[in-house]
Coordinates of C-alpha atoms in Angstrom, one line a residue:
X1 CA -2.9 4.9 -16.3
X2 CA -2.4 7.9 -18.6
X3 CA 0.0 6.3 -20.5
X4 CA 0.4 2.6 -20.4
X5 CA 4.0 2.6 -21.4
X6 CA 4.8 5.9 -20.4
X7 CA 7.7 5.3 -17.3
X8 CA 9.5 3.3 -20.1
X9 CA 8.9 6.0 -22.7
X10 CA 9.3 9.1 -21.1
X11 CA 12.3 10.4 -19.2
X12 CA 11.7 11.9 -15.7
X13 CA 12.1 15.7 -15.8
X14 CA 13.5 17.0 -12.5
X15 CA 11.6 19.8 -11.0
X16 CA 13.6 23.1 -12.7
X17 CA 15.1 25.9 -10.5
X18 CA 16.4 29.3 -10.9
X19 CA 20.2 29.5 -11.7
X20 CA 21.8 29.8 -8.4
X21 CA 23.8 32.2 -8.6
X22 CA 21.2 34.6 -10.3
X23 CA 18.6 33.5 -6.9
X24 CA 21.3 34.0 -3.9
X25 CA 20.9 38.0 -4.8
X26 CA 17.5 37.4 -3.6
X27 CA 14.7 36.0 -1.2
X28 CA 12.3 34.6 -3.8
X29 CA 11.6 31.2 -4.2
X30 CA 14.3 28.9 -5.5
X31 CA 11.9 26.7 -7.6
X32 CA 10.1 27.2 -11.2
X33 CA 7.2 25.4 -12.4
X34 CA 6.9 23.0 -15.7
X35 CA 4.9 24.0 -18.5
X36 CA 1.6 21.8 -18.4
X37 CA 2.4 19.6 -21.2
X38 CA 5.5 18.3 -19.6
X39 CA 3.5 17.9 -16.1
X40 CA 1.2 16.0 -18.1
X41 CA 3.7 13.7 -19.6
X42 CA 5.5 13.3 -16.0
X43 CA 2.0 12.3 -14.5
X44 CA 1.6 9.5 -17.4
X45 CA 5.3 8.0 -15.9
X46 CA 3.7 6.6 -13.0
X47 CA 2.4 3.0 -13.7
X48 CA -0.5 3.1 -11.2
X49 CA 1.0 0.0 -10.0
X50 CA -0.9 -3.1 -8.5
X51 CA 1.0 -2.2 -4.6
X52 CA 1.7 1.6 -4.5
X53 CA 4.3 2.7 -2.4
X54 CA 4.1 5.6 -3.0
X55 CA 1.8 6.4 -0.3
X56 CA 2.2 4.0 2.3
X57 CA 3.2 6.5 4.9
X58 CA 4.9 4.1 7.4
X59 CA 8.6 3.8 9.2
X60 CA 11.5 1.4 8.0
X61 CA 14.7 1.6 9.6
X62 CA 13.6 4.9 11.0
X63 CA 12.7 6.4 7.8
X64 CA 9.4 7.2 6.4
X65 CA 8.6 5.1 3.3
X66 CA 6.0 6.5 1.2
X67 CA 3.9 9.6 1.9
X68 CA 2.8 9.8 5.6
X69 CA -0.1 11.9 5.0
X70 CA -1.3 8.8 2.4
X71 CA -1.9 11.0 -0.6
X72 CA -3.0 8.9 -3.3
X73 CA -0.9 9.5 -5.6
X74 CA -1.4 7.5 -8.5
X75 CA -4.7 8.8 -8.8
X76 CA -4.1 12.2 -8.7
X77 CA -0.8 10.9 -11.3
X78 CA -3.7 9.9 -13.2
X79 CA -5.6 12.9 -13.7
X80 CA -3.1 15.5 -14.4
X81 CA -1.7 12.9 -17.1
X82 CA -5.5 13.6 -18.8
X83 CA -5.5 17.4 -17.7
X84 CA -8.2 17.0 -15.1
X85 CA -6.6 19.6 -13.2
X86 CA -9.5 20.4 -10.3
X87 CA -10.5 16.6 -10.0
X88 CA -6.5 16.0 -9.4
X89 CA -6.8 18.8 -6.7
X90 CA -10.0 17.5 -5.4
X91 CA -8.0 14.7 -4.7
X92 CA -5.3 15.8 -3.0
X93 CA -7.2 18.2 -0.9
X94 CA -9.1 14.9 0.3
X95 CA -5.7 13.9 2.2
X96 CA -3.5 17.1 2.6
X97 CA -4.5 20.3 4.5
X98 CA -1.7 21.8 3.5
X99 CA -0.1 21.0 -0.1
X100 CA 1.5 24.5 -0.9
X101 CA 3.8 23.5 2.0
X102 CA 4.3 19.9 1.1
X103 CA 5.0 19.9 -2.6
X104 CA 7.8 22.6 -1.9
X105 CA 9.6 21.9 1.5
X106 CA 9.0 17.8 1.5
X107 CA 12.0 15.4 1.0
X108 CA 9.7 13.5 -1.0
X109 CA 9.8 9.8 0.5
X110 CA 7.0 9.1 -1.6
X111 CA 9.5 9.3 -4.7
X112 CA 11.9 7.2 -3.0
X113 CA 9.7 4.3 -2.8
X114 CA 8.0 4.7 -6.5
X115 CA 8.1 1.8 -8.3
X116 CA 9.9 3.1 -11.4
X117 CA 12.3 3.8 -9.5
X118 CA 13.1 0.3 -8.4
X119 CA 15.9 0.3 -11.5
X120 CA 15.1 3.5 -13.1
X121 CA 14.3 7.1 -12.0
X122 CA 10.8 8.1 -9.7
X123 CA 7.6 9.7 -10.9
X124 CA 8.1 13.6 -10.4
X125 CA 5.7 13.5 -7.8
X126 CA 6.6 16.6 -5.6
X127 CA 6.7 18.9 -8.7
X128 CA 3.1 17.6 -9.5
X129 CA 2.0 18.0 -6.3
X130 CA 3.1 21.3 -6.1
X131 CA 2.1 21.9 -9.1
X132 CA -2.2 21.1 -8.8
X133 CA -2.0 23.1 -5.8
X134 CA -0.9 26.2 -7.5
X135 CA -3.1 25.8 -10.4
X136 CA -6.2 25.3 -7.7
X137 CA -5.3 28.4 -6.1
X138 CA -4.8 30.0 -9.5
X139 CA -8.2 29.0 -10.8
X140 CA -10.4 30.0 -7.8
X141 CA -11.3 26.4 -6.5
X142 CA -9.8 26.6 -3.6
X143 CA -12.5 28.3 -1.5
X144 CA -13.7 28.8 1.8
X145 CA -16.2 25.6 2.9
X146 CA -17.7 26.6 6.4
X147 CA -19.0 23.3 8.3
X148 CA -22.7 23.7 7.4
X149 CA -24.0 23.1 11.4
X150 CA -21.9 23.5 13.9
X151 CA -21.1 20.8 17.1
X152 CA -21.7 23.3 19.9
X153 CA -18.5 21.9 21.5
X154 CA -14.8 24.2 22.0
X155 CA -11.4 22.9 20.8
X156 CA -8.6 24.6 21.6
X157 CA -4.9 24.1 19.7
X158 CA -1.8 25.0 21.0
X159 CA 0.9 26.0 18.5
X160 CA -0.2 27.0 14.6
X161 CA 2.9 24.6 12.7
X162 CA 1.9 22.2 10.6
X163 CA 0.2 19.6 13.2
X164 CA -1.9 22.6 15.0
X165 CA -3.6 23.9 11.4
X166 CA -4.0 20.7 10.2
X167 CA -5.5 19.8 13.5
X168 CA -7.5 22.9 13.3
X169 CA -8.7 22.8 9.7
X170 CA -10.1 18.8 10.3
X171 CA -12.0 19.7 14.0
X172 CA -13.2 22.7 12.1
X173 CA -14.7 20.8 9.2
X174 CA -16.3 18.5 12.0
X175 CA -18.2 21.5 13.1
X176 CA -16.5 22.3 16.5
X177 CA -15.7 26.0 17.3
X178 CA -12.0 25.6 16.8
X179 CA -9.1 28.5 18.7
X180 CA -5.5 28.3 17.6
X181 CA -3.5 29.9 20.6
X182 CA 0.1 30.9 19.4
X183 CA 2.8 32.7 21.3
X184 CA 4.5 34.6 18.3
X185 CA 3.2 37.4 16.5
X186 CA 2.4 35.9 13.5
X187 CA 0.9 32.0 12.5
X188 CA 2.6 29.5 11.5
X189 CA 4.8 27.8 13.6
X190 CA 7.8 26.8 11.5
X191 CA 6.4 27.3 8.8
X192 CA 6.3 31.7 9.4
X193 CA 9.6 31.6 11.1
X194 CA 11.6 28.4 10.8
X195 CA 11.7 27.4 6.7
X196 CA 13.4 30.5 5.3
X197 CA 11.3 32.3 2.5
X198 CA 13.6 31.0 -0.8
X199 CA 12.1 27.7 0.3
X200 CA 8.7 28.8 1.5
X201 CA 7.2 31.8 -0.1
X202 CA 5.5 32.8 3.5
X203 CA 2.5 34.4 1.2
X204 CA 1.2 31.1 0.6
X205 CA 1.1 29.9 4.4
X206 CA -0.8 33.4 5.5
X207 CA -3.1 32.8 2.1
X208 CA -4.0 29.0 3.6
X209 CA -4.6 30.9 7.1
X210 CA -7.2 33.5 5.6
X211 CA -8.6 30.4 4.3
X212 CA -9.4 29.0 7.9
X213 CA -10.5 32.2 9.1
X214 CA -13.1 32.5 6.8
X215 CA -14.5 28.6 7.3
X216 CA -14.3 30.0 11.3
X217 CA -11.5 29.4 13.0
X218 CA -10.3 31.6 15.5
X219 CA -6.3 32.3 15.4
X220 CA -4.9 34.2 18.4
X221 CA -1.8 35.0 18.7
X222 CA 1.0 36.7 21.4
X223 CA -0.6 34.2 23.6
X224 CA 1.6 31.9 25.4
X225 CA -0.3 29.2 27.5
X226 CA 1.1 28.6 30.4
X227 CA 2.0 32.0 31.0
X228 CA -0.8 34.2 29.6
X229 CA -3.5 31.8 29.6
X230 CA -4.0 29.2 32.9
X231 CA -4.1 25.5 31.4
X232 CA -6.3 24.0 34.4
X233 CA -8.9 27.2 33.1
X234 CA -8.2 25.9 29.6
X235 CA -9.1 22.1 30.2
X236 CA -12.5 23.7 32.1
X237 CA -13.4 26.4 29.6
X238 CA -13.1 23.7 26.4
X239 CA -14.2 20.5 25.9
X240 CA -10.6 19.5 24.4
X241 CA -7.1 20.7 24.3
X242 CA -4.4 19.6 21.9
X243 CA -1.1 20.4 22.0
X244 CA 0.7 21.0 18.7
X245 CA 3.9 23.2 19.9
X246 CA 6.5 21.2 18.3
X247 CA 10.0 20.0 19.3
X248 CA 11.5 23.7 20.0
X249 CA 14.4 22.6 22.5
X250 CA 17.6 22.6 20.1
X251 CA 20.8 20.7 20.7
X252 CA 23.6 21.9 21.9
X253 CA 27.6 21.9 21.5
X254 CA 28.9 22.0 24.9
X255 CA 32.7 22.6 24.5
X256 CA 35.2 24.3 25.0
X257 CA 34.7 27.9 24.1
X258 CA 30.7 28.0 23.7
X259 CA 30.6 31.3 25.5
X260 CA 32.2 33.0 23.2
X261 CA 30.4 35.7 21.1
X262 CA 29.0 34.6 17.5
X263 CA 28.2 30.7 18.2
X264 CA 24.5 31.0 17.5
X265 CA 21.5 28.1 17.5
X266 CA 20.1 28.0 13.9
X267 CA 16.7 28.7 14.7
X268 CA 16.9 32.1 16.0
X269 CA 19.3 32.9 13.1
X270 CA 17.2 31.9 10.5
X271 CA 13.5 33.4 12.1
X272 CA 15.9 36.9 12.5
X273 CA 16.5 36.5 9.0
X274 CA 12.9 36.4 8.0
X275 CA 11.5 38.7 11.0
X276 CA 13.8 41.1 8.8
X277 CA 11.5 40.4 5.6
X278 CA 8.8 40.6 7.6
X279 CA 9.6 44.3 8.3
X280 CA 10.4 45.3 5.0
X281 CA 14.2 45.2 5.7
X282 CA 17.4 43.4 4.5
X283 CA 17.9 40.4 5.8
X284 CA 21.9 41.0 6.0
X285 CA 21.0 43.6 8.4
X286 CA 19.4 41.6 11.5
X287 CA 20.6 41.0 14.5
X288 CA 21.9 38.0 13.8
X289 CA 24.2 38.0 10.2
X290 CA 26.8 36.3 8.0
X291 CA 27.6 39.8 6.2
X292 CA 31.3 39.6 5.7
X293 CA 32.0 36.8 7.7
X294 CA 33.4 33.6 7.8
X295 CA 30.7 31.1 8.3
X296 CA 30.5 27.5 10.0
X297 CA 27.4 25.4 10.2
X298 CA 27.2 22.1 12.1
X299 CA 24.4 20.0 11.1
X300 CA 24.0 18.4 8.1
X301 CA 20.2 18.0 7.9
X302 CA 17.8 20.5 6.7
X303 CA 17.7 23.3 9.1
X304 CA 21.6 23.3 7.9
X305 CA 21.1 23.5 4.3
X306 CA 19.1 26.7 5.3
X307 CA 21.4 27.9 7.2
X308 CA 24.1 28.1 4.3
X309 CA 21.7 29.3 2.0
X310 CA 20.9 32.7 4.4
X311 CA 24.3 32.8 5.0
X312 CA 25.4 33.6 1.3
X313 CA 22.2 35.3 0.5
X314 CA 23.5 37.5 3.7
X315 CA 26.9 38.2 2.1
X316 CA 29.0 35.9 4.4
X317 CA 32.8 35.6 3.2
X318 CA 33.1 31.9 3.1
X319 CA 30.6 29.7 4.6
X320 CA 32.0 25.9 5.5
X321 CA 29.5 23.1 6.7
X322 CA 30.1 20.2 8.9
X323 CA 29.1 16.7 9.3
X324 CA 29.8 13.4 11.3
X325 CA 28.5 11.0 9.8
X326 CA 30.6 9.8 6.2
X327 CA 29.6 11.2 3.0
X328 CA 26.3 9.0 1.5
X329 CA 27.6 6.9 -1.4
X330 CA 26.2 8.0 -4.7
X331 CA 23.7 5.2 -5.6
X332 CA 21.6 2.6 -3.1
X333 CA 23.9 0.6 -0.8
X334 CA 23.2 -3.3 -0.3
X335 CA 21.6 -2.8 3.0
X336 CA 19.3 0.5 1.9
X337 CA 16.9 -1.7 -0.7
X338 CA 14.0 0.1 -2.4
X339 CA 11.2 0.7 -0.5
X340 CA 13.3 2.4 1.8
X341 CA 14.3 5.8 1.7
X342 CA 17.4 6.4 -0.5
X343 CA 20.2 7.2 2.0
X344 CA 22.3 9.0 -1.0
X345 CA 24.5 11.4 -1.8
X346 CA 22.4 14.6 -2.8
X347 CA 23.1 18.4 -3.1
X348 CA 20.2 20.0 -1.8
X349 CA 19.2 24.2 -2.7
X350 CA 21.8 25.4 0.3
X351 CA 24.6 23.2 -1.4
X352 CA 24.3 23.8 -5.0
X353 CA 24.5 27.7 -4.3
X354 CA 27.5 27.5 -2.4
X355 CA 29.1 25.0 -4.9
X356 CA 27.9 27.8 -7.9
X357 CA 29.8 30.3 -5.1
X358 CA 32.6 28.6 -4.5
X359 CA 33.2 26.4 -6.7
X360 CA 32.6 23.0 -4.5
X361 CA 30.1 21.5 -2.1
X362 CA 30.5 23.3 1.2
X363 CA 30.5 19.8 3.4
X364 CA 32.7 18.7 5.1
X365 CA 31.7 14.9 6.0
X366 CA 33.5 12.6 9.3
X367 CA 34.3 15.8 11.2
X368 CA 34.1 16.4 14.6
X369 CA 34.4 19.4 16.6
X370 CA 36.7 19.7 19.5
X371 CA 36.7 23.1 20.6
X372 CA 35.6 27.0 19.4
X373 CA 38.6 29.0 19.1
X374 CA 38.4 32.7 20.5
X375 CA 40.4 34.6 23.2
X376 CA 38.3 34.8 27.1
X377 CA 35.7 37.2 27.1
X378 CA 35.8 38.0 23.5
X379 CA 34.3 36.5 19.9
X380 CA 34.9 33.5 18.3
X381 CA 37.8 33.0 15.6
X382 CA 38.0 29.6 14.7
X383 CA 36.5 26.0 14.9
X384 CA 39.0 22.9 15.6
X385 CA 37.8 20.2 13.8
X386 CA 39.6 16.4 13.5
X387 CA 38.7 14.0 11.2
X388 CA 36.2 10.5 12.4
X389 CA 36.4 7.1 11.6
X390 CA 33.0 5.0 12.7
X391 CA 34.0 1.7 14.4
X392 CA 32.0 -0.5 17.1
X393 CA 32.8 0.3 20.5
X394 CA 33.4 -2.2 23.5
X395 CA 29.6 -3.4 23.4
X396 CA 29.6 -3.2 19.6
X397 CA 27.5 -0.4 18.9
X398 CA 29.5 2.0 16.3
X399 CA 30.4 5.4 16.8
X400 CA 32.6 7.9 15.9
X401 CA 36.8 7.8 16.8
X402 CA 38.7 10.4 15.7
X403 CA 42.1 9.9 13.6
X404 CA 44.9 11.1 15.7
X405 CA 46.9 13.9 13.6
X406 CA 44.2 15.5 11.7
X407 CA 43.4 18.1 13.9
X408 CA 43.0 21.2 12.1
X409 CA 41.3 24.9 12.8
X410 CA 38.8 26.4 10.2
X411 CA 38.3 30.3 10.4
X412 CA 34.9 31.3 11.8
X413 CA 33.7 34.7 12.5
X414 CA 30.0 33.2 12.9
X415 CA 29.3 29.7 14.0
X416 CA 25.6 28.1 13.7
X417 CA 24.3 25.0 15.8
X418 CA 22.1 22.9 13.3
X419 CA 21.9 19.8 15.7
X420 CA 18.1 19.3 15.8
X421 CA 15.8 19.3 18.5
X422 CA 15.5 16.7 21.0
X423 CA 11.7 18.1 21.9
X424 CA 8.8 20.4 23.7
X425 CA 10.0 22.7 26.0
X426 CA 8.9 20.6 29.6
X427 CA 7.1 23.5 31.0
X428 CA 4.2 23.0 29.0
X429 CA 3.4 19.2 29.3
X430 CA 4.1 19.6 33.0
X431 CA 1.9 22.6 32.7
X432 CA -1.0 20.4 31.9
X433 CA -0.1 17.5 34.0
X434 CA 1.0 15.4 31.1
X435 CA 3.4 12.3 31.0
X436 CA 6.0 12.4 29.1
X437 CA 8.2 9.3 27.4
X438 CA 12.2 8.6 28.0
X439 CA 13.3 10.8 25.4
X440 CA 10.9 14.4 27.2
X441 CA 8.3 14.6 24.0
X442 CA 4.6 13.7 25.4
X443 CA 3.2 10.5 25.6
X444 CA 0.1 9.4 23.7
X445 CA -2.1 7.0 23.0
X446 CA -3.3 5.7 19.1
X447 CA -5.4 8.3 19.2
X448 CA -3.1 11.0 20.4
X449 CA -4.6 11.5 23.8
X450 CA -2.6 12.2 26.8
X451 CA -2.3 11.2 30.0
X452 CA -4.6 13.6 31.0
X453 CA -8.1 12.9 30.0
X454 CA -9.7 15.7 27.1
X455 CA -6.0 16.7 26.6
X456 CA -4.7 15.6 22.8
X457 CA -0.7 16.4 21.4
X458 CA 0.4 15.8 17.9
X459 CA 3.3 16.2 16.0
X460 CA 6.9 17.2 17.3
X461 CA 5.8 18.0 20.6
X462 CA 5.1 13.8 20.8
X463 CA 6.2 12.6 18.0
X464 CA 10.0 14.0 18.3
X465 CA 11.5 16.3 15.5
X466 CA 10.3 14.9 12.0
X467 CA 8.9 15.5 8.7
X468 CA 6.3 18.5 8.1
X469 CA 4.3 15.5 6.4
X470 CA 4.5 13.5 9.9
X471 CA 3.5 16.8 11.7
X472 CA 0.3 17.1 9.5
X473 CA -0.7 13.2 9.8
X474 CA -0.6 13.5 13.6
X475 CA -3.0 16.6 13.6
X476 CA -5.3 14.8 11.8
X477 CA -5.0 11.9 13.9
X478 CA -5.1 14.0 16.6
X479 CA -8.3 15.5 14.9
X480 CA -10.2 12.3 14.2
X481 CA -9.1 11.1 17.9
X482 CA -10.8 14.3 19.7
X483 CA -14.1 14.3 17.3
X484 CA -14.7 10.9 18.0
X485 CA -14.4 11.2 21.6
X486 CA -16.9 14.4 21.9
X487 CA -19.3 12.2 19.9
X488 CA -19.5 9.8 22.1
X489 CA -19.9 11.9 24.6
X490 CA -22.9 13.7 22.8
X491 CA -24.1 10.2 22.4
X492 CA -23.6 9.5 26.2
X493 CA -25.5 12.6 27.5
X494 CA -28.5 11.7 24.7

């Protein structure tokens, strides 16, 4: 411990931010970093407690409780508290392949089950996390470490999100010739296209990818398998396959009026937002754009939080965002104890802009849509909304019942479907000849093998939409799980 007393001493200092309405005139990213001395003092807050948490990295009631990816936090707590800044990132490097990403786009459930924050408020761990990683980069150690012998043995990875570079990055470091096959024209996954750049300065994902090229692996990309490259010639030409593609079939909002122009699934909005960046134009230009409109999102997760921040940094007129479930209450509920992962109320970047806006959160909570609002034929005007009540249903499970008389229109010029995903796209898995679970994502084994022997998936693509932290757990497992097969098989043939 840096400071034995410290979490009773010092008061947490939340992670600062640019002023929001001086950031929604631009695409930089939201977030500021803390002078050292004050990340020095946050990293003496943690008690290095006897059973920490913090980095658990398992599931309870559905949520992650403590860091998936098992950082070991207290440690690296530890270090920055006595500025040992490149043994703190030596640390974290040990665990994360990608901490740029984490310590800016993670919910942080590794704060949510910090001890101090049992009755008080949790470490600052994001902010430090982000923070060793910047300094690393900033102070050179962060450098390319080729395998010193390589395997003689061929991975291939499909899809460069999270799962597939940190997939790619581990097999890499194991010495196998490692090719990252992705079907857009630029790497990343979700991470290029899918976290808008405020959030995720895309600079840092395509510095960590000039990283991996020069330890030696190979990224292609404008590849699709399946359609550009045969799988059965895939599964012959390398000794493994692992698919990392992701959860990329979005939900829907069948109802009346979907076919009417300007009722849009989030993803595409948001990557035409930053395929606009990409080219060097504005944003409130592309295809897709709030400019001058009035906005509806439905979704209240992440992806819709992003959606309201492009749609004000776009120029839209009012932007209004909808969610069915009640409004969280403000502190822990009886049945949502610490460990678990604070189910509270909690205005996220997307939110607090709108609110500087507008003058008030832009959520609307127990609302459900009945029907777009547009003539035949022609664009959409409005979105009908009524209020919900949950209540158990004749076998007791609870859903939602709307409250006759509340039915009300909202004016919408654009309307953006921020459902989530409910997983791969079936071509692929079928492509390969993998099973796949009830709910379509592909089914594995502990070690992330397939159905199909010398075939691997990780992340969304099996696992289901989740965490970027999840998504760069199950490439390394995925990792591990196709190394140790291809030594055993070395072993075998000796």
């Amino acid at each position: 411990m840096g400071r034995p007393r410290g979490f009773l001493e010092i008061a947490r200092a939340p992670a600062p931010a640019r002023p929001p309405l001086d950031r929604i005139g631009d695409w930089r990213e939201t977030h500021l970093a803390h002078p050292e001395a004050t990340l020095r003092e946050q990293g003496a807050r943690c008690m290095d407690c006897g059973t920490p948490f913090c980095h658990a990295g398992i599931l309870v009631n559905g949520a992650a409780m403590g860091c998936p990816v098992n950082n070991v936090i207290p440690e690296w707590n530890d270090l920055v508290s006595r500025g040992r800044w490149e043994d703190a990132y030596r640390r974290l490097a040990a665990t994360n392949d990608l901490p740029e990403v984490t310590g800016r786009v993670c919910p942080a459930p590794c704060e949510g089950s910090c001890t101090v924050g049992i009755n008080g408020a949790p470490v600052t761990i994001k902010a430090i996390e982000a923070a060793i990683i910047d300094r690393a980069w900033a102070e050179g150690w962060v450098r390319p470490e080729p395998p010193t012998a390589r395997s003689g043995r061929r991975v291939a990875v499909v899809g460069s999100g999270p799962a597939g570079i940190a997939c790619a990055a581990q097999l890499n470091r194991r010495g196998h010739a490692v090719t990252v096959y992705e079907r857009a024209d630029r790497i990343g996954g979700l991470l290029a296209y899918g976290i808008p750049a405020m959030k995720l300065d895309k600079a840092l994902v395509e510095r960590r990818i000039d990283l991996l090229r020069a330890e030696g692996v190979v990224f292609v990309t404008g590849v699709e398998v399946g359609r550009d490259l045969d799988p059965a010639g895939m599964v012959a030409a390398f000794d493994a396959v692992v698919l990392a593609t992701g959860a990329t079939v979005a939900r829907d909002l069948p109802m009346p009026g979907r076919d009417l122009a300007g009722i849009h699934l989030a993803m595409p909005y948001l990557a035409g937002a930053t395929r606009t960046l990409f080219a060097g134009s504005d944003p409130a230009r592309a295809e897709i754009t709030a400019a001058g409109r009035d906005v509806v999102v439905i979704g209240g997760g992440d992806t819709g939080t992003d959606c309201v921040a492009t749609a004000i940094r776009q120029g839209a007129r009012t932007v209004a965002q909808l969610e069915i479930l009640g409004r969280p209450p403000d502190t822990r509920a009886a049945d949502n104890p610490w460990p678990q992962w604070p189910r509270v109320y909690r205005l996220d970047y997307g939110q607090e802009e709108a609110a500087a806006r507008w003058g008030a959160d832009p959520r609307r909570y127990a609302v459900a849509t009945r029907r777009f609002i547009g003539e035949p034929g022609g664009a959409v005007e409005g979105v009908e909304i009524a209020d919900v009540g949950w209540e158990p249903g004749p076998e007791g499970r609870v859903g939602p019942v709307e409250r006759p008389g509340t039915e009300r229109a909202l004016p919408a010029e654009l309307v953006l479907l921020a459902l989530g995903f409910s997983g791969p796209e079936r071509s692929l898995p079928a492509a390969f000849g993998c099973a796949v679970d009830a709910r379509g994502t592909i089914a594995v084994d502990e070690t992330g093998q397939t159905s199909v022997p010398g075939v691997f998936a990780a992340g969304d693509c099996s696992r289901g939409q989740s965490l970027v932290v999840w998504a760069i757990r199950e490439g390394r497992r995925a990792a591990l799980g196709v190394d140790e097969q291809l030594v055993r098989a070395e072993s075998a043939r000796a």
